[in-house]
Coordinates of C-alpha atoms in Angstrom, one line a residue:
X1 CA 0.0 0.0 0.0
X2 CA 1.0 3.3 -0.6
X3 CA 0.9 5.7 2.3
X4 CA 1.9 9.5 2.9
X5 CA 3.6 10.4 6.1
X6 CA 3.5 14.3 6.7
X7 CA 5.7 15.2 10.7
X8 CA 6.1 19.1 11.7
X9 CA 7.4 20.0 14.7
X10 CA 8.0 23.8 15.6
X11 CA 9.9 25.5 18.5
X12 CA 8.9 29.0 19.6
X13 CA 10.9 31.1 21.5
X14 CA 10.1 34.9 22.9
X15 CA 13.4 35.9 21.5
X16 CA 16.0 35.0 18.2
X17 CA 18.2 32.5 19.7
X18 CA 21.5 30.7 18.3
X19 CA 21.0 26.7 17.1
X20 CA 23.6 24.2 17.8
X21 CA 23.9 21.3 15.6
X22 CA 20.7 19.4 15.8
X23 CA 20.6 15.6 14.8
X24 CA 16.8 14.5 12.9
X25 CA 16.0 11.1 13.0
X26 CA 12.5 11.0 10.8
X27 CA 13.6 9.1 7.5
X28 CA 12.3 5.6 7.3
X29 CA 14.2 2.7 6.9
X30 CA 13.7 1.4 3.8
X31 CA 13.9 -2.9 3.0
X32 CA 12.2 -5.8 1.4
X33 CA 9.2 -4.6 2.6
X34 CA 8.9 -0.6 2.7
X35 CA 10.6 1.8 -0.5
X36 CA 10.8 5.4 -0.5
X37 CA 8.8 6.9 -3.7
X38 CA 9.9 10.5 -2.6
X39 CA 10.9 12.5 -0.1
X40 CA 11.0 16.3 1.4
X41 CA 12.5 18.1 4.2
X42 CA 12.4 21.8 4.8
X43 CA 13.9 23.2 7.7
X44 CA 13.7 27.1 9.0
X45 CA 16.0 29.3 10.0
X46 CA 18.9 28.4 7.3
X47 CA 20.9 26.1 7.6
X48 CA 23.5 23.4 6.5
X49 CA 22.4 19.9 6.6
X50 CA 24.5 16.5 5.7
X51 CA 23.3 13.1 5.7
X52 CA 25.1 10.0 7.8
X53 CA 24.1 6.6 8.9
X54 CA 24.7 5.3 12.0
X55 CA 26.3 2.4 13.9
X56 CA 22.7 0.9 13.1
X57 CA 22.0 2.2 9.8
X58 CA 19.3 4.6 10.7
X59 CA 19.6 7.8 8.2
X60 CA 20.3 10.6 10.1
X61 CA 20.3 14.3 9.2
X62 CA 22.8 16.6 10.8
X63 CA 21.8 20.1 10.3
X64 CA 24.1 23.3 11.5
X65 CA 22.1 26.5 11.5
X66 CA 23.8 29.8 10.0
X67 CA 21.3 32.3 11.9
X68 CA 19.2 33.1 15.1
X69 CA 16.1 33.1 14.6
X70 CA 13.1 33.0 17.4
X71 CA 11.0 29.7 15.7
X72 CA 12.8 26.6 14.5
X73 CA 10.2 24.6 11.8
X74 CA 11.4 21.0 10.9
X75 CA 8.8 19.5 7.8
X76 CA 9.3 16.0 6.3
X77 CA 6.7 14.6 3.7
X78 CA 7.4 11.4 2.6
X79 CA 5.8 9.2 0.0
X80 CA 6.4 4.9 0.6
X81 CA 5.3 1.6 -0.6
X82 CA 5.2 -0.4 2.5
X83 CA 4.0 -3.5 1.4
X84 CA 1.7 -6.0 3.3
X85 CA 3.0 -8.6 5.7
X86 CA 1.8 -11.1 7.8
X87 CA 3.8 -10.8 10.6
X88 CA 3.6 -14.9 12.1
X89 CA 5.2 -15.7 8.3
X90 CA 8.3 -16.7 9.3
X91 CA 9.8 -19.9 10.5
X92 CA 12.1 -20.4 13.3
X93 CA 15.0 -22.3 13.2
X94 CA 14.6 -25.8 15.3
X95 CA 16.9 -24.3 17.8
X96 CA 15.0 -21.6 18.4
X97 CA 11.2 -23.1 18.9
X98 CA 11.7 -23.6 22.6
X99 CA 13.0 -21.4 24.6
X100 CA 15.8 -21.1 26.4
X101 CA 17.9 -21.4 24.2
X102 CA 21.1 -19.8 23.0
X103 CA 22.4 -18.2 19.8
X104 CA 25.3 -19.7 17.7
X105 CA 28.4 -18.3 17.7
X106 CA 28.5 -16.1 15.5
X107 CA 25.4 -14.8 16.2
X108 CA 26.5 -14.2 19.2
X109 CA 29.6 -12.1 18.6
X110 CA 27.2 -9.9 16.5
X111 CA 24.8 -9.3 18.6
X112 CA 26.3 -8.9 22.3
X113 CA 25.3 -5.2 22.4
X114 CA 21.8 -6.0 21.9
X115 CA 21.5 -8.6 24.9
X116 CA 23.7 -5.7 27.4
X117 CA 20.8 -4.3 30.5
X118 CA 21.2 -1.3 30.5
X119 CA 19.3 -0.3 33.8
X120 CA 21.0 -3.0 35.8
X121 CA 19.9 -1.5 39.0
X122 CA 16.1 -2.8 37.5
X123 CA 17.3 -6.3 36.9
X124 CA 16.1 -7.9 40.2
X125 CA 12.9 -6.4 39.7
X126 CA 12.4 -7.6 36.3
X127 CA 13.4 -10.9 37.0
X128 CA 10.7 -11.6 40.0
X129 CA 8.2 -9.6 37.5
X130 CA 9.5 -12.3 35.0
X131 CA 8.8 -15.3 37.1
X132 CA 4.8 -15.4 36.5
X133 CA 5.8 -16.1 32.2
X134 CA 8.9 -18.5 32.6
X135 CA 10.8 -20.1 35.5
X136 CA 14.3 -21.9 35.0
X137 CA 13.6 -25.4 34.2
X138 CA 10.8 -24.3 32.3
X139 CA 10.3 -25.1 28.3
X140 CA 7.6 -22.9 26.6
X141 CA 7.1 -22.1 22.8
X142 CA 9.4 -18.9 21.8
X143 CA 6.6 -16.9 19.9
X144 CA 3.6 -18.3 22.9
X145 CA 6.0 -16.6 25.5
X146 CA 7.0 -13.9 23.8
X147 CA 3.2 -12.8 23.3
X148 CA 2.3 -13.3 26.2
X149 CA 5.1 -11.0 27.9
X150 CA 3.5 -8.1 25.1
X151 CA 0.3 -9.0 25.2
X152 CA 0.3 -8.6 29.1
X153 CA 1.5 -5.2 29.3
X154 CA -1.1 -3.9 26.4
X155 CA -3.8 -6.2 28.8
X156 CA -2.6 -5.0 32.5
X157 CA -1.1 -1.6 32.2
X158 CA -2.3 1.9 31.8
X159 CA -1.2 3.8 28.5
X160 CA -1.0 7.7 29.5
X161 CA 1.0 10.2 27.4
X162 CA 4.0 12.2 28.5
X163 CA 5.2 15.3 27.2
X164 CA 8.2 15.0 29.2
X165 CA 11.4 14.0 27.5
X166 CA 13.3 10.6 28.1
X167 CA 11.8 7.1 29.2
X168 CA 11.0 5.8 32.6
X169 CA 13.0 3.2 33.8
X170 CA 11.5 -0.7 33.8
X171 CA 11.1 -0.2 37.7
X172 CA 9.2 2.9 37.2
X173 CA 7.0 1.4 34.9
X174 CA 6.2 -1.8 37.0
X175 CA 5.6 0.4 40.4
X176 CA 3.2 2.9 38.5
X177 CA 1.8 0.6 36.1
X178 CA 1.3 2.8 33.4
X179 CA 3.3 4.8 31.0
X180 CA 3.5 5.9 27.2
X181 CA 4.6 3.9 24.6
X182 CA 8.2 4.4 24.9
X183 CA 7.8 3.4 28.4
X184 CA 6.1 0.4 27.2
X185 CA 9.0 -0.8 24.7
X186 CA 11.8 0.0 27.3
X187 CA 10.3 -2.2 29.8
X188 CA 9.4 -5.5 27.3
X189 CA 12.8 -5.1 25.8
X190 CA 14.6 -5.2 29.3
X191 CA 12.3 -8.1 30.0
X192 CA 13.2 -9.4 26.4
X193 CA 17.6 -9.1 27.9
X194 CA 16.7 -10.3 31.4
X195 CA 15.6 -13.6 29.3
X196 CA 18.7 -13.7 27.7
X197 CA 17.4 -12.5 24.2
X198 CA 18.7 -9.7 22.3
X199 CA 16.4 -6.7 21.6
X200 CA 16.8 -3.1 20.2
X201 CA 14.3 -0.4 20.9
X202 CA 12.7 1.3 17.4
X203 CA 10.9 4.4 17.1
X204 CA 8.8 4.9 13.7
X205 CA 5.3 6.0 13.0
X206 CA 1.9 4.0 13.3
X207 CA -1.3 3.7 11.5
X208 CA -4.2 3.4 14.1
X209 CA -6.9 4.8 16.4
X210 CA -4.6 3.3 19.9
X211 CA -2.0 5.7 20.9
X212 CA -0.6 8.9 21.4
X213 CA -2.0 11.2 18.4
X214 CA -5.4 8.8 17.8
X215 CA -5.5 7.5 13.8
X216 CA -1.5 8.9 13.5
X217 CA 1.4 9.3 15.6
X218 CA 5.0 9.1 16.1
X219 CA 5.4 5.9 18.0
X220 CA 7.5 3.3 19.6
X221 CA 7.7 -0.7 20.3
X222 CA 11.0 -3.8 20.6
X223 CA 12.4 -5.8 18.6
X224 CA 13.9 -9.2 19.3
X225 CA 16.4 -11.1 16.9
X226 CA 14.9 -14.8 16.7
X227 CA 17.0 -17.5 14.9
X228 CA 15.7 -18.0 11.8
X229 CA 13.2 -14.7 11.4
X230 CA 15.6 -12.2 12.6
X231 CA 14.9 -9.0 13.9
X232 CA 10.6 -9.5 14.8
X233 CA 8.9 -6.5 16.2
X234 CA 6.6 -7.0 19.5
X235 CA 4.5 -3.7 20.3
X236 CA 3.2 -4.1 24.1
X237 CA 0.9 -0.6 23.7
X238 CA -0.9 -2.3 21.1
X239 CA -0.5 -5.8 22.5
X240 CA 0.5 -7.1 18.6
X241 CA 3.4 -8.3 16.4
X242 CA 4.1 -5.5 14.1
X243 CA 3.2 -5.3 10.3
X244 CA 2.3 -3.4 7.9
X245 CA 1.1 -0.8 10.1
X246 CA 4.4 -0.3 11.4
X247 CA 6.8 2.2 10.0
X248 CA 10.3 2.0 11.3
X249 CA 12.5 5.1 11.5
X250 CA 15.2 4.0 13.7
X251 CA 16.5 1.3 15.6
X252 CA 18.9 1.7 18.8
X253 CA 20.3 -0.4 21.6
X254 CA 19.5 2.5 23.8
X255 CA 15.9 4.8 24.1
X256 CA 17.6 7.6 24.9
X257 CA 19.1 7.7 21.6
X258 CA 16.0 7.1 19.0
X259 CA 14.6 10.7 19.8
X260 CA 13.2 11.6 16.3
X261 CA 14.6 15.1 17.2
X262 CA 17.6 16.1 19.2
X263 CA 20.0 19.6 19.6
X264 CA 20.4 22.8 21.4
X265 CA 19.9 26.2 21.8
X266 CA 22.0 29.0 23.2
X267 CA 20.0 31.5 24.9
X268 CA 18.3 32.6 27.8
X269 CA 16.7 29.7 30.2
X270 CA 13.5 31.4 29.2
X271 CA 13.5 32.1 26.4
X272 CA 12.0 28.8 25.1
X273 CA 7.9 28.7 25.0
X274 CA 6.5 26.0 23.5
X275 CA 6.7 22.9 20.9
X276 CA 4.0 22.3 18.6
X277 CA 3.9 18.4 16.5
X278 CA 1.7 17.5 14.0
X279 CA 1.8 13.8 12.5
X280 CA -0.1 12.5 9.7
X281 CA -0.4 9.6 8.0
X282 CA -2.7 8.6 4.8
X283 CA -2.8 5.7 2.9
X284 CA -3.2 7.1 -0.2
X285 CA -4.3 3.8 -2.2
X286 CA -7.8 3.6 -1.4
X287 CA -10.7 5.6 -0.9
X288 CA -10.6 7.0 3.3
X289 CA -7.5 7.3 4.7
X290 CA -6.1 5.1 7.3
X291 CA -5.1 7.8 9.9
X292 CA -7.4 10.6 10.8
X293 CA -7.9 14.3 8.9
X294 CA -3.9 15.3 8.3
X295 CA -2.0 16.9 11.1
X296 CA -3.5 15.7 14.1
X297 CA -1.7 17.9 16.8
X298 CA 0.3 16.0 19.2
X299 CA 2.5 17.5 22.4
X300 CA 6.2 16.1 22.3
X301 CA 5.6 12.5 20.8
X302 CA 8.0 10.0 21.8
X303 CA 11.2 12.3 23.2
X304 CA 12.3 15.3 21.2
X305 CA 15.1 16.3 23.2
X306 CA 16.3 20.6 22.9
X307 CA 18.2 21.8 25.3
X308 CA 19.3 24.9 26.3
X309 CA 22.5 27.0 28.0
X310 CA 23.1 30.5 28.1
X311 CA 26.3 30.3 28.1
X312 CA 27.7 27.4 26.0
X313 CA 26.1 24.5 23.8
X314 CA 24.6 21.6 25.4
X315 CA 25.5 18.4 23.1

């Protein structure tokens, strides 16, 4: 299907300010199964902008602004073919029907950063939370287990948005029982780690009525590399496998570092007023639109990071 992705986001300010570099993670990652048709990006004050890929291969923009200005206006419009997938066609390989079980090798070497906790301090918290899906001795079905840790959270916890920036930590998560959707996809994949498994957090864009903008938003879920169907995606706010719904941006062994927006300011403290983000997204191959009426107005979706100092540049 053919869909039309339309992201604004706008910074006021009561005063010109000076930019630092700013790093914009909103491109798509295209594959087998999703192909850019076209793409624009216009970005206010002016500015120099180069393109990079990462350590993961997300497509990042880094954009150094020549002038103050007192609103900074990031657009992208992108056109793309994501075509439809089931997401249980796949087949595991024998090793990896049951779990536990381990990764070869080689597999292993690769993917070592992925299976690293990175809120240790939450681990013993997780792992008693943990107890209820899997004990050690244990032998459950991969995919059965692995639905029910993401179907669970959709089932049993709260979804509220946040405008604040950053994640909460698992702990956080488990003692409030709520959270957004970032919350949601740190905690399953430090569940997914605490079992051994090797997960990556993604942040993209979704096509339904369930989270934070209603029929379109910015939005995030975990991945976990399965022998056999690598890298599946498992998206606890919605409780689902992710498809063709699902539009990957970015992938990223840490949260903090899939913010679709991220820089500074120099400036005074105050001088910063508000943030305005409007998401849409149409399918543009039939005759109503899969999201709702274009640029549904959301507060801060997942974590756009700008900071500020008066003196110097935050990075």
């Amino acid at each position: 299907m053919k869909i039309r992705i339309q992201h604004r986001t706008t910074y006021f300010y009561s005063e010109p300010v000076t930019f630092g570099s700013h790093k914009i993670l909103i491109r798509p990652r295209e594959g087998h199964d999703l192909h850019i048709e076209s793409s624009i990006l216009k970005i206010t004050p002016a500015h120099a902008i180069h393109w990079m890929r990462d350590v993961n291969g997300n497509s990042i923009a880094k954009v150094d602004f020549t002038e103050p200005a007192s609103q900074l206006m990031i657009y992208s419009e992108l056109v793309l073919q994501h075509y439809d997938s089931n997401p249980l066609d796949f087949i595991l390989d024998e090793s990896a029907v049951h779990y536990p079980f381990v990764y070869d090798p080689d597999s292993q070497a690769e993917l070592a950063a992925f299976t690293h906790i990175i809120y240790p301090k939450d681990t013993a918290r997780l792992r008693d939370w943990l107890t209820q899906f899997w004990k050690p001795g244990d032998q459950v079905e991969t995919i059965e287990l692995l639905q029910r840790l993401n179907r669970y959270i959709h089932d049993t916890f709260q979804y509220q948005r946040r405008d604040e920036p950053g994640v909460q930590t698992p702990a956080e998560t488990l003692q409030k029982n709520s959270g957004s959707c970032r919350d949601f996809a740190t905690l399953l994949l430090e569940a997914f780690r605490c079992l051994g498994l090797a997960a990556r957090f993604v942040s993209g864009y979704m096509q339904c009525n369930a989270t934070e903008a209603g029929g379109a938003s910015t939005h995030a879920w975990a991945e976990v590399y399965l022998p056999g169907a690598g890298w599946k995606g498992f998206d606890p706010t919605s409780g689902i496998m992710t498809g063709a719904q699902h539009v990957t941006v970015a992938v990223s062994r840490n949260p903090e570092n899939a913010a679709p927006i991220s820089g500074s300011y120099v400036g005074p403290t105050t001088a910063f007023q508000n943030i305005q983000v409007d998401v849409s997204v149409v399918q543009m191959d039939q005759s109503s639109p899969v999201a709702n009426t274009p640029f549904q107005n959301q507060q801060q979706p997942l974590q756009n990071q700008h900071t500020t100092q008066s003196q110097q540049m935050v990075q």
